[in-house]
Short mmCIF file of C-alpha atoms and ligand atoms in Angstrom, two decimals:
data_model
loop_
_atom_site.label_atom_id
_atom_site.label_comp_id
_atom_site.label_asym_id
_atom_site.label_seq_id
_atom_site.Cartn_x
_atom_site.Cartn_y
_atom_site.Cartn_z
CA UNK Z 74 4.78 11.87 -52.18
CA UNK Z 75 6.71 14.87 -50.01
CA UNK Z 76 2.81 15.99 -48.64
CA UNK Z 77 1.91 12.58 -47.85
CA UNK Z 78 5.31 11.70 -46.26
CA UNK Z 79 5.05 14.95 -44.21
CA UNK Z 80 1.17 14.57 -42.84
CA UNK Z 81 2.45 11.24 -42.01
CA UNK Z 82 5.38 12.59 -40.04
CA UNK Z 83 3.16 14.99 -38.33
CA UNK Z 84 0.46 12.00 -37.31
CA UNK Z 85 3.53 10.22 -35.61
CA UNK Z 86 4.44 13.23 -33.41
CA UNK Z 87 0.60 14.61 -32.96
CA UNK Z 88 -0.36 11.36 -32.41
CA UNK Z 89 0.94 10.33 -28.80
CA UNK Z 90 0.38 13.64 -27.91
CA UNK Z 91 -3.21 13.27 -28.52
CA UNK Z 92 -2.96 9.73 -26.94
CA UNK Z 93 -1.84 11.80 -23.83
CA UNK Z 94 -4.32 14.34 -23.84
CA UNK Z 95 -7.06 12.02 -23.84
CA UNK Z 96 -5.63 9.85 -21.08
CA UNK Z 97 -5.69 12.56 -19.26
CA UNK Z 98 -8.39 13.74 -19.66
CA UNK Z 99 -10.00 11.00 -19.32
CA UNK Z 100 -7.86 9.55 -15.96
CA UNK Z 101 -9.95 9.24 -13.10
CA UNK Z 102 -7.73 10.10 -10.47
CA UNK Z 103 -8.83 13.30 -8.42
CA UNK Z 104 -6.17 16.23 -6.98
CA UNK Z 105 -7.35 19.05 -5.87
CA UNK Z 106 -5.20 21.95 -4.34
CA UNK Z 107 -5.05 21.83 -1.02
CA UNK Z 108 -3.37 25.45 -0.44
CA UNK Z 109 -6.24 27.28 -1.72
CA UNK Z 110 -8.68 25.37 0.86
CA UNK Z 111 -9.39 26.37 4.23
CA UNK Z 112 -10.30 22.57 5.58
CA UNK Z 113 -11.78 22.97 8.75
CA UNK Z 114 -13.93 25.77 7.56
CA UNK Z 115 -17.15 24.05 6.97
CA UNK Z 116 -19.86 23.95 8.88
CA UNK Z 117 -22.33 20.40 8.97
CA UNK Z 118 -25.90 20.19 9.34
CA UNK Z 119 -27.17 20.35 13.04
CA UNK Z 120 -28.96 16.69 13.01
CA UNK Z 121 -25.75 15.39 11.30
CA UNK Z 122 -25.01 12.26 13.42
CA UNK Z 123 -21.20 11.64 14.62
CA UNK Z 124 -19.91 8.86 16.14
CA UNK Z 125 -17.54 6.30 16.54
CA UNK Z 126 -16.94 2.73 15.45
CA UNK Z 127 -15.41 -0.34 16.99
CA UNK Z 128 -16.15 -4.54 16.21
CA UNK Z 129 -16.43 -6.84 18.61
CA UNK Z 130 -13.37 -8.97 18.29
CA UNK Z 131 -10.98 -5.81 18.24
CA UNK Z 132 -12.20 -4.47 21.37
CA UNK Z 133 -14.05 -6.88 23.78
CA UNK Z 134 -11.65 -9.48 24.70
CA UNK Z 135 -11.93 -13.01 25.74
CA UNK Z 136 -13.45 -14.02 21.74
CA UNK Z 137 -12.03 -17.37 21.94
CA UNK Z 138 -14.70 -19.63 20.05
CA UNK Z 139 -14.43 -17.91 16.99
CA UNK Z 140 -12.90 -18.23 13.40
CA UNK Z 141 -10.25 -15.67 14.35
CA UNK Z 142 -9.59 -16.72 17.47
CA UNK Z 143 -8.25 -19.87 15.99
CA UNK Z 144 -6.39 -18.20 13.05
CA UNK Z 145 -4.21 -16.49 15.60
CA UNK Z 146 -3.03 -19.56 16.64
CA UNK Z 147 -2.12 -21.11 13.47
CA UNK Z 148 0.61 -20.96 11.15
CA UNK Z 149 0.96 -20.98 7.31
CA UNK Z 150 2.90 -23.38 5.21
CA UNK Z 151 6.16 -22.04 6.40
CA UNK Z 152 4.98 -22.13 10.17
CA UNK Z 153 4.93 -18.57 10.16
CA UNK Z 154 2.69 -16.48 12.23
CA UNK Z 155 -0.58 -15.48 10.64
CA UNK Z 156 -0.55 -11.87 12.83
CA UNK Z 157 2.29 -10.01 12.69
CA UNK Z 158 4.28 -10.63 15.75
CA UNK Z 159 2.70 -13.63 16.70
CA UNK Z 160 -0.17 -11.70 18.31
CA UNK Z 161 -3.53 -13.06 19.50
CA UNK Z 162 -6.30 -10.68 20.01
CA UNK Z 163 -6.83 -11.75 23.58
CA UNK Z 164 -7.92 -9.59 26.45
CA UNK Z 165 -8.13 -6.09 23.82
CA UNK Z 166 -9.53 -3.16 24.95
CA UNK Z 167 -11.27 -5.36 28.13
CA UNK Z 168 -13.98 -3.54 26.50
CA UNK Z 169 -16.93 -6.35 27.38
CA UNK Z 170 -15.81 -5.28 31.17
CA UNK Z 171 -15.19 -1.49 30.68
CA UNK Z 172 -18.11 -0.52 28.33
CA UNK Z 173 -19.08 2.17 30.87
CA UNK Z 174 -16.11 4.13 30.92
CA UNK Z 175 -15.72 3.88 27.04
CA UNK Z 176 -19.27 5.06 27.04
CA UNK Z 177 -17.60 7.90 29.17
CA UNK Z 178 -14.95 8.33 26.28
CA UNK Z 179 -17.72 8.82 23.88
CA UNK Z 180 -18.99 11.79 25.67
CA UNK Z 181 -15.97 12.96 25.60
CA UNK Z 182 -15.81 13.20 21.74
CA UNK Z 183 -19.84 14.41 21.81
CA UNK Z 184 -20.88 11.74 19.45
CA UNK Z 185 -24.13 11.09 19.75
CA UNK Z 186 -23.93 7.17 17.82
CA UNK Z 187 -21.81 4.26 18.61
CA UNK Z 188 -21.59 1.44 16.08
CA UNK Z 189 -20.21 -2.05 17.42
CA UNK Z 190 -21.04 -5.51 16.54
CA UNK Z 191 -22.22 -8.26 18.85
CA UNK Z 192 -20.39 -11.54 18.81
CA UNK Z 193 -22.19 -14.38 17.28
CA UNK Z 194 -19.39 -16.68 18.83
CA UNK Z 195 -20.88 -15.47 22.28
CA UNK Z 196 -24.32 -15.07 22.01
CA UNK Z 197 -24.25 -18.29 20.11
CA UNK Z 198 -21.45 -20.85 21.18
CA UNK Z 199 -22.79 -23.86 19.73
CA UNK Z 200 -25.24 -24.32 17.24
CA UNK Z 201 -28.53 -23.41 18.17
CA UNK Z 202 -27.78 -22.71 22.02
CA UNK Z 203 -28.53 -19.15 22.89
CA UNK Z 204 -26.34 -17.67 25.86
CA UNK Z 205 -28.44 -15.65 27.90
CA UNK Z 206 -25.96 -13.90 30.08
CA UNK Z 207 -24.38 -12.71 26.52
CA UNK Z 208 -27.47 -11.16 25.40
CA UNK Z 209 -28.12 -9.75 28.73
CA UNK Z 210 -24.41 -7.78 28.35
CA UNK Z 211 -25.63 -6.62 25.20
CA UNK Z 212 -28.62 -5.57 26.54
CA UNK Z 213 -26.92 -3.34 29.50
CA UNK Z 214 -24.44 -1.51 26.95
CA UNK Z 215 -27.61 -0.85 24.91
CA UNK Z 216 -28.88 0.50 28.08
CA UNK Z 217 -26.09 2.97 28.91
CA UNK Z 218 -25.47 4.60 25.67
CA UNK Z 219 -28.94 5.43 25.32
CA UNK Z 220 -28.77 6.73 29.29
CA UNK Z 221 -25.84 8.32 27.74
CA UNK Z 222 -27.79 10.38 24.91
CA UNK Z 223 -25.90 8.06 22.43
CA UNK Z 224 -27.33 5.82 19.97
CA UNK Z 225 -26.36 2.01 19.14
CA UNK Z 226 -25.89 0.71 16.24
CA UNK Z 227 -25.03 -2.41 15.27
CA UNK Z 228 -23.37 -4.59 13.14
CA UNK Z 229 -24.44 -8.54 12.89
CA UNK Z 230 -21.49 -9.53 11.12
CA UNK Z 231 -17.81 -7.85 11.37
CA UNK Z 232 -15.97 -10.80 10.08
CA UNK Z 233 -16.01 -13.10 13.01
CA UNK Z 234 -18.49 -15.86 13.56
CA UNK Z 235 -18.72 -19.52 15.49
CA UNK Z 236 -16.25 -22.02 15.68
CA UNK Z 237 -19.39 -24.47 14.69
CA UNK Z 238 -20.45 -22.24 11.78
CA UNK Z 239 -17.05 -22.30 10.18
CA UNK Z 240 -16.72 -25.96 10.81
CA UNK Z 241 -19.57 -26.01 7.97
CA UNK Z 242 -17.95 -24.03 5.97
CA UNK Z 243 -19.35 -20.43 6.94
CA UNK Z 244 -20.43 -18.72 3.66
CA UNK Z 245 -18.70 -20.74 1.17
CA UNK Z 246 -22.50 -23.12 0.89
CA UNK Z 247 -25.47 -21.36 0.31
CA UNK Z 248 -27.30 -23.61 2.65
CA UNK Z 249 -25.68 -22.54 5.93
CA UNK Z 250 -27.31 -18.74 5.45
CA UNK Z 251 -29.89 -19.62 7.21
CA UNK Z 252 -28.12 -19.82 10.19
CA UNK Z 253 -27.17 -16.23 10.06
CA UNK Z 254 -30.89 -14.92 9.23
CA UNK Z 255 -31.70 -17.09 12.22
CA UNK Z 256 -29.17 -15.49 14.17
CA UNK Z 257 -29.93 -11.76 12.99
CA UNK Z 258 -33.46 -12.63 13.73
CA UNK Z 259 -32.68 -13.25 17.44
CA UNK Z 260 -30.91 -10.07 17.89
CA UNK Z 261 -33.87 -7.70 16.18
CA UNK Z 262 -36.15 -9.53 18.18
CA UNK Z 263 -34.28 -8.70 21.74
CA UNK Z 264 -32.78 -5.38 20.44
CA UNK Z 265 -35.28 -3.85 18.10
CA UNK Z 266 -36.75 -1.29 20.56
CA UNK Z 267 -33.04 0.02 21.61
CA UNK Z 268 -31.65 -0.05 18.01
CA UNK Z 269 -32.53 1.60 15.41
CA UNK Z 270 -29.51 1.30 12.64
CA UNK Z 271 -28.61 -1.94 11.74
CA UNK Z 272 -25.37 -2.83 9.57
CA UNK Z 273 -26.20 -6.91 8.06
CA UNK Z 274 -22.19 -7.80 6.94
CA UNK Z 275 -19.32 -5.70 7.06
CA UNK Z 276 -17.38 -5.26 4.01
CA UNK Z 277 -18.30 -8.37 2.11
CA UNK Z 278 -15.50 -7.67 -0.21
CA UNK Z 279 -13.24 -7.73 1.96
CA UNK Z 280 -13.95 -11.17 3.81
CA UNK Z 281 -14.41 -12.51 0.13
CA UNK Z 282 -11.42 -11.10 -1.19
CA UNK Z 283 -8.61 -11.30 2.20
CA UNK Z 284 -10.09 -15.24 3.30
CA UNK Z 285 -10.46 -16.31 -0.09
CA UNK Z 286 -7.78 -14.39 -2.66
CA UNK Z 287 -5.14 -13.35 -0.89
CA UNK Z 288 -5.46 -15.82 1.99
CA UNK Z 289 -4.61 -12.89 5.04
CA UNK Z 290 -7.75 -13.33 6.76
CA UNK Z 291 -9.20 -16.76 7.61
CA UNK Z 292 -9.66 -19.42 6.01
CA UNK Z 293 -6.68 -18.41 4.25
CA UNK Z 294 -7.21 -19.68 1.43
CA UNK Z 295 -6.70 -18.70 -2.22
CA UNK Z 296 -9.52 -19.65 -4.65
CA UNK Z 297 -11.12 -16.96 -6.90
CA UNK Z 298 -13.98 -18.98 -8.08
CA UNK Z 299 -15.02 -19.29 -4.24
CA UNK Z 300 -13.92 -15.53 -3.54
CA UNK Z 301 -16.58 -15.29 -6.08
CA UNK Z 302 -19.06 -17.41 -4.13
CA UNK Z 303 -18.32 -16.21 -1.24
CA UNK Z 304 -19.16 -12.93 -2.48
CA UNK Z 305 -22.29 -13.79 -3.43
CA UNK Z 306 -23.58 -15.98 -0.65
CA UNK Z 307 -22.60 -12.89 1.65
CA UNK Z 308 -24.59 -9.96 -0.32
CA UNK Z 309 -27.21 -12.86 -0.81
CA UNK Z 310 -27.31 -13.52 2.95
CA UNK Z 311 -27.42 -9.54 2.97
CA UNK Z 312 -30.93 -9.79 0.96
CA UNK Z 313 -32.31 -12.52 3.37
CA UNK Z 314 -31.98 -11.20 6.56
CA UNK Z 315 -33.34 -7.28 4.81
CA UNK Z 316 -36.55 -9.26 4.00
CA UNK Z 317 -36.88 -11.31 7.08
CA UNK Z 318 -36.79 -8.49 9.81
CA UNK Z 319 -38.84 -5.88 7.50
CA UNK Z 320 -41.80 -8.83 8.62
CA UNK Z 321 -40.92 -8.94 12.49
CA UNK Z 322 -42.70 -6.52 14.91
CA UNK Z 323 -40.30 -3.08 14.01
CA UNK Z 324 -38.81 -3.70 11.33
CA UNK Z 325 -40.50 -1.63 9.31
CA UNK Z 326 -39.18 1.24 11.33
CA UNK Z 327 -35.65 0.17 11.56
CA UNK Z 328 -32.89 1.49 9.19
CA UNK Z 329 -31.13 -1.72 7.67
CA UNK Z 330 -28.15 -1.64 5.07
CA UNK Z 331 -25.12 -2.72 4.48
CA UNK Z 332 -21.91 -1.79 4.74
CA UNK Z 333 -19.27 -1.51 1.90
CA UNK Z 334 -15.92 -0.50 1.54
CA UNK Z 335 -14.59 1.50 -1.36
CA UNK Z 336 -11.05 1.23 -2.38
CA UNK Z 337 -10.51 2.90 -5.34
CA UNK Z 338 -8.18 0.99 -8.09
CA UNK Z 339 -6.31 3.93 -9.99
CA UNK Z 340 -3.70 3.12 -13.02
CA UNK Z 341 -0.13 3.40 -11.33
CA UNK Z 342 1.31 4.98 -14.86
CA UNK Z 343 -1.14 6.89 -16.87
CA UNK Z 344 0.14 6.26 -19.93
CA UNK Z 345 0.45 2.47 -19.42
CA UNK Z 346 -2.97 0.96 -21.18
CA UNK Z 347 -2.09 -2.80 -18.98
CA UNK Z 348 -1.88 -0.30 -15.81
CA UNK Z 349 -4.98 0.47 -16.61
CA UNK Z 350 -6.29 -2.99 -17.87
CA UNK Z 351 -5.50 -4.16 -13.89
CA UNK Z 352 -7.28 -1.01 -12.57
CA UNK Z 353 -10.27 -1.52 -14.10
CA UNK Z 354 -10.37 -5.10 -13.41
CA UNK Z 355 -9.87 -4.74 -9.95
CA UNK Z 356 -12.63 -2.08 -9.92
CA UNK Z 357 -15.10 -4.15 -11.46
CA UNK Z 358 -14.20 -6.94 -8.84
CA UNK Z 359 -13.76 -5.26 -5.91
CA UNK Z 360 -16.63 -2.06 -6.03
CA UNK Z 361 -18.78 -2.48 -9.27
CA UNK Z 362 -20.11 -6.19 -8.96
CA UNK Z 363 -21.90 -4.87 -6.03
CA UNK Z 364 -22.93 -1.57 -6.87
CA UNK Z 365 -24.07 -3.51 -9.73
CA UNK Z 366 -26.16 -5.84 -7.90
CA UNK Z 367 -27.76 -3.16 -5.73
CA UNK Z 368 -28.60 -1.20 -8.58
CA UNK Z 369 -29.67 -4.22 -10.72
CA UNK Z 370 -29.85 -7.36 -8.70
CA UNK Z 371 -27.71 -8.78 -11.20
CA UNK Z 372 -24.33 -10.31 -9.67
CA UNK Z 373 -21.67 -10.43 -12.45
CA UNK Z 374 -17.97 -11.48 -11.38
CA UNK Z 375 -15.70 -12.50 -13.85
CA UNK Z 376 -12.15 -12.67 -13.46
CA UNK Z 377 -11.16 -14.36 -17.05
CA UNK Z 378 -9.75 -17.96 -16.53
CA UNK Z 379 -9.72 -17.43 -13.00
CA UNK Z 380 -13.53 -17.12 -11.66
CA UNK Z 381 -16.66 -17.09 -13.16
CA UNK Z 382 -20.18 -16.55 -11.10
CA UNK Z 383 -23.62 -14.57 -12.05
CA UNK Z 384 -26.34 -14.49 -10.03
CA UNK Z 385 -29.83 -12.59 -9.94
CA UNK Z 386 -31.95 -11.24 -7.16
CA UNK Z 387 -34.59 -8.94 -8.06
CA UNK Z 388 -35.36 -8.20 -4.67
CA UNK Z 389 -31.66 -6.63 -4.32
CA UNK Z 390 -32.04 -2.69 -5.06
CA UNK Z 391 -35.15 -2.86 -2.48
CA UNK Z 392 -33.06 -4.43 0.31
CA UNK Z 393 -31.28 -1.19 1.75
CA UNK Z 394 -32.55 1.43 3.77
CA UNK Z 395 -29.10 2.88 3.82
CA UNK Z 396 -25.79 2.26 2.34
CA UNK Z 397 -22.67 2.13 5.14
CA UNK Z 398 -19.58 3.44 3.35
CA UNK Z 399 -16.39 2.73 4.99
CA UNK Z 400 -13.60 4.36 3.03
CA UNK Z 401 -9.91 4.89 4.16
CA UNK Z 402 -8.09 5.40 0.60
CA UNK Z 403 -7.30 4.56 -3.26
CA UNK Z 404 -4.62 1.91 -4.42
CA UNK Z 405 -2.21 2.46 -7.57
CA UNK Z 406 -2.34 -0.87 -9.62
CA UNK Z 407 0.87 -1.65 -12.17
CA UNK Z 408 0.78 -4.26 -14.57
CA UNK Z 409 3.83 -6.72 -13.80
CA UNK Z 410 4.90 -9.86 -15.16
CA UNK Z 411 6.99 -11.12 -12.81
CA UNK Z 412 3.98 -11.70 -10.12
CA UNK Z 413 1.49 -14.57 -9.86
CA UNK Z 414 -1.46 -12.11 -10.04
CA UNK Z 415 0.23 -10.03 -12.79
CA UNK Z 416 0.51 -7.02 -10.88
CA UNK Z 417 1.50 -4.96 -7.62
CA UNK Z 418 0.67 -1.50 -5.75
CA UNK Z 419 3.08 1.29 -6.30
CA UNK Z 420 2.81 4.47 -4.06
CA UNK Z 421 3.36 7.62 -5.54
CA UNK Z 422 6.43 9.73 -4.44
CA UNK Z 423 4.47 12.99 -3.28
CA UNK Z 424 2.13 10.81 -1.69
CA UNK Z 425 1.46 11.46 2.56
CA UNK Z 426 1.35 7.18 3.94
CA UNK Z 427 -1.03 6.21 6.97
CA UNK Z 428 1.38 3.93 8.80
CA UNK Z 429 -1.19 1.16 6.87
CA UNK Z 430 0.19 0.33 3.44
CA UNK Z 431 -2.27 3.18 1.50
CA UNK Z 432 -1.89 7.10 1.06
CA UNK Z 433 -3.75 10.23 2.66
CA UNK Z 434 -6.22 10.77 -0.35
CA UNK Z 435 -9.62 12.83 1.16
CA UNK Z 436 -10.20 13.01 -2.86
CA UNK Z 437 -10.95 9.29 -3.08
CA UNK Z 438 -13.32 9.87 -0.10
CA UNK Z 439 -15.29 12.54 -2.34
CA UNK Z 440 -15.09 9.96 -5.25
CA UNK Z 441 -16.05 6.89 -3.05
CA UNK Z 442 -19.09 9.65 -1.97
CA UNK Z 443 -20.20 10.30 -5.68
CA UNK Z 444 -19.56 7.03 -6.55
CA UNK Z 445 -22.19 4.98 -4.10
CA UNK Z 446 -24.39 8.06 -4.66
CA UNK Z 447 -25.59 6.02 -7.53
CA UNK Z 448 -27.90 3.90 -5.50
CA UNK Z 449 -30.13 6.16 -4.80
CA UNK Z 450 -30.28 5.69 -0.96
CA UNK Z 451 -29.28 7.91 2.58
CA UNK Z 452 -25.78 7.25 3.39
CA UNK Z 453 -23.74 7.03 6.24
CA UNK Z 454 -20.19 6.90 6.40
CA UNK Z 455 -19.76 3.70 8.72
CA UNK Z 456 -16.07 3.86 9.08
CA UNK Z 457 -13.17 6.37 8.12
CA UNK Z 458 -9.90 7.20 10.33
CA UNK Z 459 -6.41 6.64 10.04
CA UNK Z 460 -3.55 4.48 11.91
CA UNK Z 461 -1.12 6.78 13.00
CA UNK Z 462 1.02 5.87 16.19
CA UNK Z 463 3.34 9.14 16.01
CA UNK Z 464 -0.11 11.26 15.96
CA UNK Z 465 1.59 13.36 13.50
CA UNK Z 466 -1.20 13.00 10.22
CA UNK Z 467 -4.58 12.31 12.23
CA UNK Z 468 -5.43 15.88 12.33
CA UNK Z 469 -4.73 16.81 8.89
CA UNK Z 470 -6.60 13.49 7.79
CA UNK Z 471 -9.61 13.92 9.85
CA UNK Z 472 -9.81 17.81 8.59
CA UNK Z 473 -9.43 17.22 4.93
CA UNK Z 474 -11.68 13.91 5.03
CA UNK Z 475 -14.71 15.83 6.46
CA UNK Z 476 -13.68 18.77 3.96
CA UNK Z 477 -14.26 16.13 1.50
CA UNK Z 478 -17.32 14.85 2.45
CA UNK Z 479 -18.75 18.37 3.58
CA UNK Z 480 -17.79 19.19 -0.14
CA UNK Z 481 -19.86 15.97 -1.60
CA UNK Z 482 -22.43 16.72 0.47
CA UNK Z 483 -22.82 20.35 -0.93
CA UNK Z 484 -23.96 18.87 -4.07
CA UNK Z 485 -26.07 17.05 -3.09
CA UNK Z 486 -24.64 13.08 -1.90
CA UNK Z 487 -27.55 12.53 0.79
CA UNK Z 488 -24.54 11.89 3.85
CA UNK Z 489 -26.71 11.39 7.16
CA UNK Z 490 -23.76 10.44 9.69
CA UNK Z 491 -20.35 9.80 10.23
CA UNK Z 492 -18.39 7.30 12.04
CA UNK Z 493 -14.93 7.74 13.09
CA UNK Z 494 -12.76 4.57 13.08
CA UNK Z 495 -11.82 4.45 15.86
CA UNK Z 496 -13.13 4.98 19.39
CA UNK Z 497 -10.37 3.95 20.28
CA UNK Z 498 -6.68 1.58 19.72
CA UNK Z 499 -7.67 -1.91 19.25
CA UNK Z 500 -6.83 -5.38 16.76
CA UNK Z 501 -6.60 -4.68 13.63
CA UNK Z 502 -6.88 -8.28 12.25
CA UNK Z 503 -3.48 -9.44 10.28
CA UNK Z 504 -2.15 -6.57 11.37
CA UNK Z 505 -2.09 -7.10 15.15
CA UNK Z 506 -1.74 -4.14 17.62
CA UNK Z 507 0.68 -1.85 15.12
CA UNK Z 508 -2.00 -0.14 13.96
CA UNK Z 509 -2.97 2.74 15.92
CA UNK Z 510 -6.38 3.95 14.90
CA UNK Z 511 -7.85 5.56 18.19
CA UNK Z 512 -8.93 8.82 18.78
CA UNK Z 513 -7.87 7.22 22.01
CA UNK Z 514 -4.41 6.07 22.82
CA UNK Z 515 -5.10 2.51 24.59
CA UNK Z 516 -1.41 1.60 27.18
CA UNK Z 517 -2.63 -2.36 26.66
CA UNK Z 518 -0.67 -3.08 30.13
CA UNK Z 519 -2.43 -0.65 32.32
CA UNK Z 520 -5.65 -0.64 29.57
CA UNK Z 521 -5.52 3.37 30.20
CA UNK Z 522 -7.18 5.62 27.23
CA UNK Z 523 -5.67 9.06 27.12
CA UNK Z 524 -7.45 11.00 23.95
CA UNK Z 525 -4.53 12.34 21.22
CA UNK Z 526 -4.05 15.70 20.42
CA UNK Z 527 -5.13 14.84 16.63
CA UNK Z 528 -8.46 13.84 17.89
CA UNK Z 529 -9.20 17.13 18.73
CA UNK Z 530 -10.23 18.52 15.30
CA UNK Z 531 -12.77 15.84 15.94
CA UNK Z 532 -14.06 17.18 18.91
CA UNK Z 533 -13.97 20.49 17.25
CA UNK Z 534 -16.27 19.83 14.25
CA UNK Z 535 -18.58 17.69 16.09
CA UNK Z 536 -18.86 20.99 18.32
CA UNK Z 537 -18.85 23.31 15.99
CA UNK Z 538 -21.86 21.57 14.57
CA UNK Z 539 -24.60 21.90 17.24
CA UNK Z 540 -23.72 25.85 17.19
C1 GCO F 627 -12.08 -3.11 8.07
C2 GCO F 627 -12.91 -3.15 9.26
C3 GCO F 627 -12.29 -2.58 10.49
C4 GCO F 627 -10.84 -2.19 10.43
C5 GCO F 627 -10.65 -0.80 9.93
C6 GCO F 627 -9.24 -0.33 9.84
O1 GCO F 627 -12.27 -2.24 7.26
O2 GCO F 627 -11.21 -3.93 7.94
O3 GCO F 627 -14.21 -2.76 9.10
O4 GCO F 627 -12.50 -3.66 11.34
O5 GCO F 627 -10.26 -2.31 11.66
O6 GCO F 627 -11.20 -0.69 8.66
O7 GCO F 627 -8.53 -1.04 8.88
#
């Protein structure tokens, strides 16, 4: 009776420490130690391509037939503003009038790729009417970056489109995708012999899970069984327009993929199993249904009680050239009661913020790296950078992020090219003009750049690289 009593008295201490042990051995989040690296000590591959990113609605100015446009104006329930501070993004950057001396900028940095997205709203401002003095813009910017030794690239679909094309109900039917294949199709017909690097939809995920979920991007709403279709209809649409411009005249040389975001989901408290529960969800959601259907073609999202969709395409995991990675950082999820969705983000103490509600974490980047490794495909990294108005973090970010990726690409994680986020200030969506992601400070009176001193590590390793 004593032996047994004792070996049970030992389980009940060993046991939670074994419980512990294996949680951590097991927990996925990444640290490494950053005094025993020397960052900015890494040299890249001579043909790596830099550059910088921007959308059109953040930059150009003057997008006022479009489903943003309009969700600046309105209000929510409350009559609140939907930006913060009542913005609108308005005149921007002026960027559809001062493309040459931004293509100036970019010479600046040395990149040798720009990646920006040409607005459907004004290429397109009512159904089926083509505006040639739009694609004739398009045309010239095309023009001077390539005069300029850069290269375009281009995004069809960075999360604005036609007041007409929402009016059907954008991606929430199936049917109305052929209106963006149609409208893809026009562009690789016009642009095909200037561009080379196409990006189909930006961040799927995220115009599923803001417009849909959490309502912060339009149309505001909050519906997870059409966040699920959503989804869907947007990597579907992804699949349509990959097969239709492979037939055109050059699309079998062009580069076309898509571009995802990873934001990792870690457990806030590792020794909290419903932490984890919520992490892993939110993973599944968020990153693994569509590294799922790349790999697979099968689309599983299933958010129990909540939102329930499969779908199969077997031509999936042949529809990317590439994969576009945009990563910025990781998210802590805790399990709590007291919230509608059952949980919130907490950010650890230690933890460096970006003035946007995440952490410094160059670790995630590597992750993200490894992680969309899996599809067997080049990469680039489409979008990375950090909002920072005090200019006191960018250099430390952009040093340990390329440490990161220099370090994934080391063993092996087939990285081609790497776009900054961004060129320059501009809208960042809900957020309004807080958010200062430029490697150029933008004075929105005077529209004057002036490039920050954190840029320069930029400059530097995009230098250091052609040596
Ligand atoms: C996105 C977009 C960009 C953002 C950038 C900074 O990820 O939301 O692709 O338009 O401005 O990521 O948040």
């Amino acid at each position: 009776m004593k032996k047994i009593l004792l070996t049970l008295g030992l389980l009940f201490l060993i046991a939670p420490l074994l419980l512990v042990w294996f949680w951590n051995m097991k927990y996925p989040e990444l640290h490494w130690d950053w005094n025993a690296i020397e960052a900015g000590d890494v040299q890249f591959p001579h043909d790596f391509l830099w550059g910088v990113a921007t959308a059109a609605h953040q930059v150009e100015g003057d997008c006022i037939n479009n489903n943003w446009s309009e969700w600046e104006r309105a209000r929510d329930e409350q009559g609140r503003p939907r930006i913060k501070n009542a913005q609108v993004a308005g005149k921007a950057c002026e960027h559809w009038s001062r493309f040459r001396e931004d293509i100036r900028l970019m010479q600046t940095l040395g990149v040798k790729a720009y990646r920006f997205s040409m607005e459907w709203s004004k290429i397109e401002p009512r159904a089926g009417e083509i505006d040639s003095t739009a694609l004739q813009h398009y045309h010239e910017v095309c023009e001077a970056l390539l005069a300029a030794g850069i290269q375009p690239v281009v995004t069809f679909y960075h999360f604005t489109h036609p007041l007409w094309f929402e009016e059907k109900g954008a991606f929430e039917a199936a049917e109305n995708i052929a209106d963006f294949v149609r409208f893809c199709e026009l562009l690789f017909r016009e642009f095909h012999e200037q561009v080379e690097i196409w990006c189909t939809i930006n961040e799927a995920e995220v115009v599923a899970a803001q417009g849909y979920f959490t309502g912060m991007f339009p149309p505001g709403k909050k519906d997870p069984q059409l966040t699920a279709l959503v989804l869907k209809n947007l990597l579907s649409a992804h699949v349509q327009v990959y097969e239709r411009l492979k037939q055109l005249p050059g699309g079998a040389q062009a580069q076309i993929g898509i571009v995802k975001n990873i934001m990792q989901f870690d457990p806030s408290r590792r020794w909290h199993l419903l932490d984890w529960a919520v992490a892993h969800q939110l993973e599944a959601l968020f990153n693994e249904s569509i590294l799922n259907f790349f790999r697979t073609g099968h689309f599983d999202f299933n958010l129990p009680g909540m939102a329930s969709v499969q779908h199969k395409d077997g031509r999936a995991p042949r529809s990317l050239d590439f994969i576009g990675l945009n990563y910025y950082s990781h998210l802590h999820a805790k399990f709590d009661w007291s919230t509608s969705a059952f949980f919130t983000f907490t950010f650890p103490e230690d933890a460096v913020m970006t003035d946007m509600p995440y952490t410094i974490y160059p670790e995630g980047f590597y992750r993200a790296l490894q992680a969309v490794r899996q599809l067997g495909v080049p990469m680039y990294v489409t979008e990375n950078g950090i909002a920072d108005a005090k200019d006191d973090r960018r250099a430390v970010f952009i040093a340990r992020y390329l440490y990161a990726m220099h370090r994934a690409m080391q063993e092996g994680v087939p990285v081609r090219g790497y776009f900054y986020w961004s060129l320059m200030d501009n809208f960042e969506w809900a957020e309004g003009y807080a958010m200062k992601f430029g490697l150029y400070e933008v004075d929105f009176n005077t529209q004057e750049r002036r490039l920050r001193k954190g840029a320069q590590v930029f400059l530097d390793m995009v230098k250091g690289s052609r040596e």
